[in-house]
Amino acid sequence: MPNNCEGQKVTEYVDFVSVVEDIGFMPFSNNCIEFINLSELTTPEQWHTDLPSDPWPWRIQIEQDHKAAYGKLFDKKPGFISLKWYPKFLAARRKGYSFSELYSEGLFSHYAKQIYTLFEEHEILAAHEIKALGGFTKDLNTKFESAMGELQMGMFITVNGTKRKVNHKGEAYGWPSTAYSTVETWAGDKLMEEAERIKPQDAMDEIVQRITEIAPHAKTARLKRFAGF
């Protein structure tokens, strides 16, 4: 187990990246199997201070620096997967199938398809743009959040930076909104090709083994829910 997991708090971004790379993957906060996470590696006083020790911006910085992916990756909750482990998760969760194949088998909702189709014409979309283009009104917010979770857990879309709203003059305004792209756009050819060479069952076995090393008391049902397969 990495040294940082044994009581030492993380106060610098570079150390956070090292922990994610050492472990391989990690949730953002408390989770169903008590897996080590960013929240417990930091102190409450660090958060939302706008100082370099503030972990909140790290979640976007780590994926923009292409050190790890970030999104709803564990039990439909946010987390990180290092580049080393990303192809394994892709192989384990997609199992070599395309979105259309999995959708035709009833494994994705109509709303997930509605969102995924938008990325055929747009490389990167902010959450507010997805809602507008996809026709997600306020009364469909629950459906929207559920579909976004499906697509991220299935590893078909992922967080890719942030975007701000633009007014009629083309001027950006307001707080930045989380942006998304397809996994292919974020990961690039090398990681995608690596994933294609991995047998899904081998990937699943490796992931389960790593999870049990970090969270040895995780019950099987919760472990599978956490792992996403």
PDB file of C-alpha atoms in Angstrom:
ATOM      1  CA  MET A   1       0.000   0.000   0.000  1.00  0.00           C
ATOM      2  CA  PRO A   2       1.381   3.476  -0.896  1.00  0.00           C
ATOM      3  CA  ASN A   3       2.879   5.451   1.991  1.00  0.00           C
ATOM      4  CA  ASN A   4       0.338   8.251   1.539  1.00  0.00           C
ATOM      5  CA  CYS A   5      -2.450   5.839   2.496  1.00  0.00           C
ATOM      6  CA  GLU A   6      -1.071   5.360   5.989  1.00  0.00           C
ATOM      7  CA  GLY A   7      -2.230   8.518   7.735  1.00  0.00           C
ATOM      8  CA  GLN A   8      -0.144  11.102   5.869  1.00  0.00           C
ATOM      9  CA  LYS A   9      -2.210  13.957   4.431  1.00  0.00           C
ATOM     10  CA  VAL A  10      -1.763  15.190   0.872  1.00  0.00           C
ATOM     11  CA  THR A  11      -1.327  18.955   0.551  1.00  0.00           C
ATOM     12  CA  GLU A  12       0.225  19.301  -2.912  1.00  0.00           C
ATOM     13  CA  TYR A  13      -1.126  18.471  -6.338  1.00  0.00           C
ATOM     14  CA  VAL A  14       2.006  16.563  -7.381  1.00  0.00           C
ATOM     15  CA  ASP A  15       1.652  14.280  -4.367  1.00  0.00           C
ATOM     16  CA  PHE A  16      -2.013  13.697  -5.190  1.00  0.00           C
ATOM     17  CA  VAL A  17      -1.036  12.631  -8.715  1.00  0.00           C
ATOM     18  CA  SER A  18       1.592  10.281  -7.263  1.00  0.00           C
ATOM     19  CA  VAL A  19      -0.986   8.625  -5.005  1.00  0.00           C
ATOM     20  CA  VAL A  20      -3.421   8.068  -7.894  1.00  0.00           C
ATOM     21  CA  GLU A  21      -0.635   6.625 -10.038  1.00  0.00           C
ATOM     22  CA  ASP A  22       0.635   4.405  -7.199  1.00  0.00           C
ATOM     23  CA  ILE A  23      -2.777   2.975  -6.355  1.00  0.00           C
ATOM     24  CA  GLY A  24      -3.989   2.972  -9.979  1.00  0.00           C
ATOM     25  CA  PHE A  25      -7.476   4.334  -9.359  1.00  0.00           C
ATOM     26  CA  MET A  26      -9.267   6.101  -6.543  1.00  0.00           C
ATOM     27  CA  PRO A  27     -12.699   7.536  -5.690  1.00  0.00           C
ATOM     28  CA  PHE A  28     -13.145  11.222  -4.986  1.00  0.00           C
ATOM     29  CA  SER A  29     -14.857  10.703  -1.613  1.00  0.00           C
ATOM     30  CA  ASN A  30     -16.453   8.138   0.715  1.00  0.00           C
ATOM     31  CA  ASN A  31     -17.669   5.051  -1.109  1.00  0.00           C
ATOM     32  CA  CYS A  32     -19.481   1.740  -0.665  1.00  0.00           C
ATOM     33  CA  ILE A  33     -16.341  -0.333   0.010  1.00  0.00           C
ATOM     34  CA  GLU A  34     -14.322   2.175   2.064  1.00  0.00           C
ATOM     35  CA  PHE A  35     -11.645   2.400  -0.628  1.00  0.00           C
ATOM     36  CA  ILE A  36      -8.972   5.041  -0.035  1.00  0.00           C
ATOM     37  CA  ASN A  37     -10.167   8.377  -1.461  1.00  0.00           C
ATOM     38  CA  LEU A  38      -9.189  12.000  -1.929  1.00  0.00           C
ATOM     39  CA  SER A  39     -11.442  13.285   0.862  1.00  0.00           C
ATOM     40  CA  GLU A  40      -9.749  11.197   3.530  1.00  0.00           C
ATOM     41  CA  LEU A  41      -6.286  11.999   2.185  1.00  0.00           C
ATOM     42  CA  THR A  42      -6.878  15.702   2.843  1.00  0.00           C
ATOM     43  CA  THR A  43      -8.179  17.879   5.684  1.00  0.00           C
ATOM     44  CA  PRO A  44     -11.489  19.815   5.626  1.00  0.00           C
ATOM     45  CA  GLU A  45      -9.527  23.055   6.069  1.00  0.00           C
ATOM     46  CA  GLN A  46      -7.814  22.569   2.682  1.00  0.00           C
ATOM     47  CA  TRP A  47     -11.003  22.670   0.638  1.00  0.00           C
ATOM     48  CA  HIS A  48     -12.358  25.648  -1.343  1.00  0.00           C
ATOM     49  CA  THR A  49      -9.594  28.050  -0.324  1.00  0.00           C
ATOM     50  CA  ASP A  50      -8.261  28.777  -3.839  1.00  0.00           C
ATOM     51  CA  LEU A  51      -4.799  28.003  -2.483  1.00  0.00           C
ATOM     52  CA  PRO A  52      -2.430  25.489  -4.152  1.00  0.00           C
ATOM     53  CA  SER A  53      -3.339  23.036  -1.375  1.00  0.00           C
ATOM     54  CA  ASP A  54      -7.056  23.179  -2.289  1.00  0.00           C
ATOM     55  CA  PRO A  55      -7.988  19.722  -3.660  1.00  0.00           C
ATOM     56  CA  TRP A  56     -11.128  20.923  -5.474  1.00  0.00           C
ATOM     57  CA  PRO A  57      -9.322  22.115  -8.661  1.00  0.00           C
ATOM     58  CA  TRP A  58      -7.118  19.012  -8.691  1.00  0.00           C
ATOM     59  CA  ARG A  59      -9.961  16.901 -10.073  1.00  0.00           C
ATOM     60  CA  ILE A  60      -9.949  18.881 -13.343  1.00  0.00           C
ATOM     61  CA  GLN A  61      -6.228  19.570 -13.412  1.00  0.00           C
ATOM     62  CA  ILE A  62      -5.295  15.885 -13.266  1.00  0.00           C
ATOM     63  CA  GLU A  63      -7.353  15.031 -16.352  1.00  0.00           C
ATOM     64  CA  GLN A  64      -6.261  18.164 -18.217  1.00  0.00           C
ATOM     65  CA  ASP A  65      -2.640  17.227 -17.491  1.00  0.00           C
ATOM     66  CA  HIS A  66      -3.540  13.761 -18.806  1.00  0.00           C
ATOM     67  CA  LYS A  67      -2.248  12.062 -15.676  1.00  0.00           C
ATOM     68  CA  ALA A  68      -5.565  10.341 -14.936  1.00  0.00           C
ATOM     69  CA  ALA A  69      -9.166  10.320 -16.090  1.00  0.00           C
ATOM     70  CA  TYR A  70     -11.840  11.912 -13.899  1.00  0.00           C
ATOM     71  CA  GLY A  71     -15.583  11.343 -13.889  1.00  0.00           C
ATOM     72  CA  LYS A  72     -18.350   9.278 -12.324  1.00  0.00           C
ATOM     73  CA  LEU A  73     -16.361   6.081 -12.415  1.00  0.00           C
ATOM     74  CA  PHE A  74     -17.120   4.161  -9.219  1.00  0.00           C
ATOM     75  CA  ASP A  75     -20.692   3.269  -8.227  1.00  0.00           C
ATOM     76  CA  LYS A  76     -21.842   6.290 -10.298  1.00  0.00           C
ATOM     77  CA  LYS A  77     -19.752   8.585  -8.103  1.00  0.00           C
ATOM     78  CA  PRO A  78     -16.672  10.635  -9.046  1.00  0.00           C
ATOM     79  CA  GLY A  79     -13.196   9.201  -9.072  1.00  0.00           C
ATOM     80  CA  PHE A  80      -9.896   8.905 -10.891  1.00  0.00           C
ATOM     81  CA  ILE A  81      -8.239   6.224 -13.024  1.00  0.00           C
ATOM     82  CA  SER A  82      -4.543   6.447 -13.912  1.00  0.00           C
ATOM     83  CA  LEU A  83      -3.344   6.036 -17.493  1.00  0.00           C
ATOM     84  CA  LYS A  84      -1.848   2.643 -16.613  1.00  0.00           C
ATOM     85  CA  TRP A  85      -5.191   1.292 -15.437  1.00  0.00           C
ATOM     86  CA  TYR A  86      -7.468   3.127 -17.849  1.00  0.00           C
ATOM     87  CA  PRO A  87      -7.196   0.547 -20.681  1.00  0.00           C
ATOM     88  CA  LYS A  88      -7.968  -2.222 -18.179  1.00  0.00           C
ATOM     89  CA  PHE A  89     -11.171  -0.501 -17.076  1.00  0.00           C
ATOM     90  CA  LEU A  90     -12.102   0.153 -20.703  1.00  0.00           C
ATOM     91  CA  ALA A  91     -11.665  -3.526 -21.522  1.00  0.00           C
ATOM     92  CA  ALA A  92     -13.552  -4.647 -18.416  1.00  0.00           C
ATOM     93  CA  ARG A  93     -16.526  -2.353 -18.848  1.00  0.00           C
ATOM     94  CA  ARG A  94     -16.961  -2.141 -22.618  1.00  0.00           C
ATOM     95  CA  LYS A  95     -15.944  -5.759 -23.223  1.00  0.00           C
ATOM     96  CA  GLY A  96     -15.120  -4.885 -26.824  1.00  0.00           C
ATOM     97  CA  TYR A  97     -18.609  -3.651 -27.705  1.00  0.00           C
ATOM     98  CA  SER A  98     -19.629  -0.326 -29.206  1.00  0.00           C
ATOM     99  CA  PHE A  99     -22.229   1.941 -27.641  1.00  0.00           C
ATOM    100  CA  SER A 100     -24.772   1.101 -30.336  1.00  0.00           C
ATOM    101  CA  GLU A 101     -24.310  -2.632 -29.715  1.00  0.00           C
ATOM    102  CA  LEU A 102     -24.790  -2.248 -25.973  1.00  0.00           C
ATOM    103  CA  TYR A 103     -27.745   0.077 -26.480  1.00  0.00           C
ATOM    104  CA  SER A 104     -29.422  -2.421 -28.785  1.00  0.00           C
ATOM    105  CA  GLU A 105     -29.080  -5.014 -26.020  1.00  0.00           C
ATOM    106  CA  GLY A 106     -30.925  -2.720 -23.617  1.00  0.00           C
ATOM    107  CA  LEU A 107     -27.883  -1.907 -21.495  1.00  0.00           C
ATOM    108  CA  PHE A 108     -28.227   1.864 -21.897  1.00  0.00           C
ATOM    109  CA  SER A 109     -31.281   4.096 -21.562  1.00  0.00           C
ATOM    110  CA  HIS A 110     -32.895   6.175 -24.294  1.00  0.00           C
ATOM    111  CA  TYR A 111     -31.687   9.307 -22.512  1.00  0.00           C
ATOM    112  CA  ALA A 112     -28.102   8.029 -22.561  1.00  0.00           C
ATOM    113  CA  LYS A 113     -28.383   7.526 -26.325  1.00  0.00           C
ATOM    114  CA  GLN A 114     -29.871  10.991 -26.662  1.00  0.00           C
ATOM    115  CA  ILE A 115     -26.793  12.465 -24.956  1.00  0.00           C
ATOM    116  CA  TYR A 116     -24.203  10.255 -26.644  1.00  0.00           C
ATOM    117  CA  THR A 117     -25.532  11.143 -30.103  1.00  0.00           C
ATOM    118  CA  LEU A 118     -24.722  14.816 -29.457  1.00  0.00           C
ATOM    119  CA  PHE A 119     -21.013  14.004 -29.481  1.00  0.00           C
ATOM    120  CA  GLU A 120     -21.216  12.914 -33.112  1.00  0.00           C
ATOM    121  CA  GLU A 121     -21.318  16.612 -34.018  1.00  0.00           C
ATOM    122  CA  HIS A 122     -19.628  18.212 -31.000  1.00  0.00           C
ATOM    123  CA  GLU A 123     -16.185  17.301 -29.688  1.00  0.00           C
ATOM    124  CA  ILE A 124     -16.521  18.880 -26.233  1.00  0.00           C
ATOM    125  CA  LEU A 125     -19.755  19.935 -24.542  1.00  0.00           C
ATOM    126  CA  ALA A 126     -20.368  21.539 -21.171  1.00  0.00           C
ATOM    127  CA  ALA A 127     -23.123  20.160 -18.967  1.00  0.00           C
ATOM    128  CA  HIS A 128     -25.351  23.173 -19.716  1.00  0.00           C
ATOM    129  CA  GLU A 129     -24.810  22.695 -23.462  1.00  0.00           C
ATOM    130  CA  ILE A 130     -25.750  19.009 -23.261  1.00  0.00           C
ATOM    131  CA  LYS A 131     -28.958  19.919 -21.454  1.00  0.00           C
ATOM    132  CA  ALA A 132     -29.841  22.594 -24.015  1.00  0.00           C
ATOM    133  CA  LEU A 133     -29.009  20.561 -27.121  1.00  0.00           C
ATOM    134  CA  GLY A 134     -30.573  17.398 -25.735  1.00  0.00           C
ATOM    135  CA  GLY A 135     -33.786  19.098 -24.680  1.00  0.00           C
ATOM    136  CA  PHE A 136     -33.349  18.314 -20.996  1.00  0.00           C
ATOM    137  CA  THR A 137     -35.696  20.670 -19.178  1.00  0.00           C
ATOM    138  CA  LYS A 138     -35.664  21.058 -15.389  1.00  0.00           C
ATOM    139  CA  ASP A 139     -38.265  18.338 -14.924  1.00  0.00           C
ATOM    140  CA  LEU A 140     -35.904  15.918 -16.711  1.00  0.00           C
ATOM    141  CA  ASN A 141     -32.920  16.719 -14.510  1.00  0.00           C
ATOM    142  CA  THR A 142     -33.045  13.363 -12.720  1.00  0.00           C
ATOM    143  CA  LYS A 143     -33.099  11.547 -16.073  1.00  0.00           C
ATOM    144  CA  PHE A 144     -30.200  13.688 -17.263  1.00  0.00           C
ATOM    145  CA  GLU A 145     -28.044  12.947 -14.207  1.00  0.00           C
ATOM    146  CA  SER A 146     -28.832   9.236 -14.423  1.00  0.00           C
ATOM    147  CA  ALA A 147     -27.943   9.078 -18.121  1.00  0.00           C
ATOM    148  CA  MET A 148     -24.691  10.979 -17.570  1.00  0.00           C
ATOM    149  CA  GLY A 149     -23.818   8.478 -14.868  1.00  0.00           C
ATOM    150  CA  GLU A 150     -24.561   5.573 -17.223  1.00  0.00           C
ATOM    151  CA  LEU A 151     -22.291   6.958 -19.929  1.00  0.00           C
ATOM    152  CA  GLN A 152     -19.418   7.700 -17.558  1.00  0.00           C
ATOM    153  CA  MET A 153     -19.620   4.355 -15.743  1.00  0.00           C
ATOM    154  CA  GLY A 154     -19.815   2.616 -19.131  1.00  0.00           C
ATOM    155  CA  MET A 155     -16.776   4.664 -20.171  1.00  0.00           C
ATOM    156  CA  PHE A 156     -18.241   6.216 -23.291  1.00  0.00           C
ATOM    157  CA  ILE A 157     -17.971   9.853 -22.167  1.00  0.00           C
ATOM    158  CA  THR A 158     -15.618  11.464 -19.653  1.00  0.00           C
ATOM    159  CA  VAL A 159     -14.826  14.821 -18.076  1.00  0.00           C
ATOM    160  CA  ASN A 160     -12.697  16.939 -20.400  1.00  0.00           C
ATOM    161  CA  GLY A 161     -11.952  20.364 -18.913  1.00  0.00           C
ATOM    162  CA  THR A 162     -14.432  23.148 -18.256  1.00  0.00           C
ATOM    163  CA  LYS A 163     -16.374  25.668 -20.349  1.00  0.00           C
ATOM    164  CA  ARG A 164     -18.177  28.906 -19.528  1.00  0.00           C
ATOM    165  CA  LYS A 165     -21.488  30.084 -20.895  1.00  0.00           C
ATOM    166  CA  VAL A 166     -21.349  32.548 -23.793  1.00  0.00           C
ATOM    167  CA  ASN A 167     -23.741  35.476 -24.307  1.00  0.00           C
ATOM    168  CA  HIS A 168     -25.119  36.755 -27.631  1.00  0.00           C
ATOM    169  CA  LYS A 169     -21.988  38.868 -28.097  1.00  0.00           C
ATOM    170  CA  GLY A 170     -19.776  35.814 -27.856  1.00  0.00           C
ATOM    171  CA  GLU A 171     -18.478  36.839 -24.440  1.00  0.00           C
ATOM    172  CA  ALA A 172     -17.900  34.235 -21.742  1.00  0.00           C
ATOM    173  CA  TYR A 173     -19.594  34.759 -18.401  1.00  0.00           C
ATOM    174  CA  GLY A 174     -20.377  32.998 -15.128  1.00  0.00           C
ATOM    175  CA  TRP A 175     -18.646  30.144 -13.373  1.00  0.00           C
ATOM    176  CA  PRO A 176     -16.972  27.455 -15.488  1.00  0.00           C
ATOM    177  CA  SER A 177     -19.118  24.376 -16.065  1.00  0.00           C
ATOM    178  CA  THR A 178     -17.746  20.829 -16.248  1.00  0.00           C
ATOM    179  CA  ALA A 179     -17.185  19.799 -19.863  1.00  0.00           C
ATOM    180  CA  TYR A 180     -17.315  16.339 -21.395  1.00  0.00           C
ATOM    181  CA  SER A 181     -16.126  14.501 -24.487  1.00  0.00           C
ATOM    182  CA  THR A 182     -16.165  10.936 -25.718  1.00  0.00           C
ATOM    183  CA  VAL A 183     -13.594   8.689 -24.086  1.00  0.00           C
ATOM    184  CA  GLU A 184     -11.911   8.346 -27.497  1.00  0.00           C
ATOM    185  CA  THR A 185     -11.367  12.113 -27.687  1.00  0.00           C
ATOM    186  CA  TRP A 186      -9.864  12.308 -24.206  1.00  0.00           C
ATOM    187  CA  ALA A 187      -7.864   9.062 -24.207  1.00  0.00           C
ATOM    188  CA  GLY A 188      -6.389   9.141 -27.706  1.00  0.00           C
ATOM    189  CA  ASP A 189      -5.498   6.278 -30.027  1.00  0.00           C
ATOM    190  CA  LYS A 190      -2.707   4.760 -27.918  1.00  0.00           C
ATOM    191  CA  LEU A 191      -4.856   4.037 -24.844  1.00  0.00           C
ATOM    192  CA  MET A 192      -7.806   2.892 -26.956  1.00  0.00           C
ATOM    193  CA  GLU A 193      -5.641   0.458 -28.935  1.00  0.00           C
ATOM    194  CA  GLU A 194      -4.098  -0.841 -25.716  1.00  0.00           C
ATOM    195  CA  ALA A 195      -7.578  -1.528 -24.340  1.00  0.00           C
ATOM    196  CA  GLU A 196      -8.500  -3.500 -27.460  1.00  0.00           C
ATOM    197  CA  ARG A 197      -5.576  -5.859 -26.851  1.00  0.00           C
ATOM    198  CA  ILE A 198      -6.691  -6.732 -23.311  1.00  0.00           C
ATOM    199  CA  LYS A 199      -9.086  -9.622 -22.699  1.00  0.00           C
ATOM    200  CA  PRO A 200     -12.080  -8.363 -20.681  1.00  0.00           C
ATOM    201  CA  GLN A 201     -11.898 -11.212 -18.153  1.00  0.00           C
ATOM    202  CA  ASP A 202      -8.171 -10.626 -17.576  1.00  0.00           C
ATOM    203  CA  ALA A 203      -8.878  -6.936 -16.973  1.00  0.00           C
ATOM    204  CA  MET A 204     -11.702  -7.724 -14.553  1.00  0.00           C
ATOM    205  CA  ASP A 205      -9.507 -10.131 -12.613  1.00  0.00           C
ATOM    206  CA  GLU A 206      -6.712  -7.555 -12.284  1.00  0.00           C
ATOM    207  CA  ILE A 207      -9.098  -4.847 -11.136  1.00  0.00           C
ATOM    208  CA  VAL A 208     -10.752  -7.071  -8.545  1.00  0.00           C
ATOM    209  CA  GLN A 209      -7.349  -8.168  -7.246  1.00  0.00           C
ATOM    210  CA  ARG A 210      -6.222  -4.548  -6.876  1.00  0.00           C
ATOM    211  CA  ILE A 211      -9.430  -3.558  -5.118  1.00  0.00           C
ATOM    212  CA  THR A 212      -9.085  -6.382  -2.608  1.00  0.00           C
ATOM    213  CA  GLU A 213      -5.486  -5.359  -1.911  1.00  0.00           C
ATOM    214  CA  ILE A 214      -6.624  -1.862  -0.922  1.00  0.00           C
ATOM    215  CA  ALA A 215     -10.026  -2.756   0.547  1.00  0.00           C
ATOM    216  CA  PRO A 216      -9.671  -6.385   1.732  1.00  0.00           C
ATOM    217  CA  HIS A 217     -12.964  -6.414   3.624  1.00  0.00           C
ATOM    218  CA  ALA A 218     -15.124  -5.335   0.678  1.00  0.00           C
ATOM    219  CA  LYS A 219     -18.148  -7.578   0.237  1.00  0.00           C
ATOM    220  CA  THR A 220     -18.567  -9.147  -3.208  1.00  0.00           C
ATOM    221  CA  ALA A 221     -21.808  -7.381  -4.187  1.00  0.00           C
ATOM    222  CA  ARG A 222     -20.486  -3.969  -3.212  1.00  0.00           C
ATOM    223  CA  LEU A 223     -17.139  -4.649  -4.846  1.00  0.00           C
ATOM    224  CA  LYS A 224     -18.833  -5.440  -8.155  1.00  0.00           C
ATOM    225  CA  ARG A 225     -20.998  -2.319  -7.901  1.00  0.00           C
ATOM    226  CA  PHE A 226     -17.895  -0.248  -7.202  1.00  0.00           C
ATOM    227  CA  ALA A 227     -15.917  -1.864 -10.039  1.00  0.00           C
ATOM    228  CA  GLY A 228     -18.747  -1.360 -12.512  1.00  0.00           C
ATOM    229  CA  PHE A 229     -19.011  -4.854 -13.963  1.00  0.00           C
TER     230      PHE A 229
END
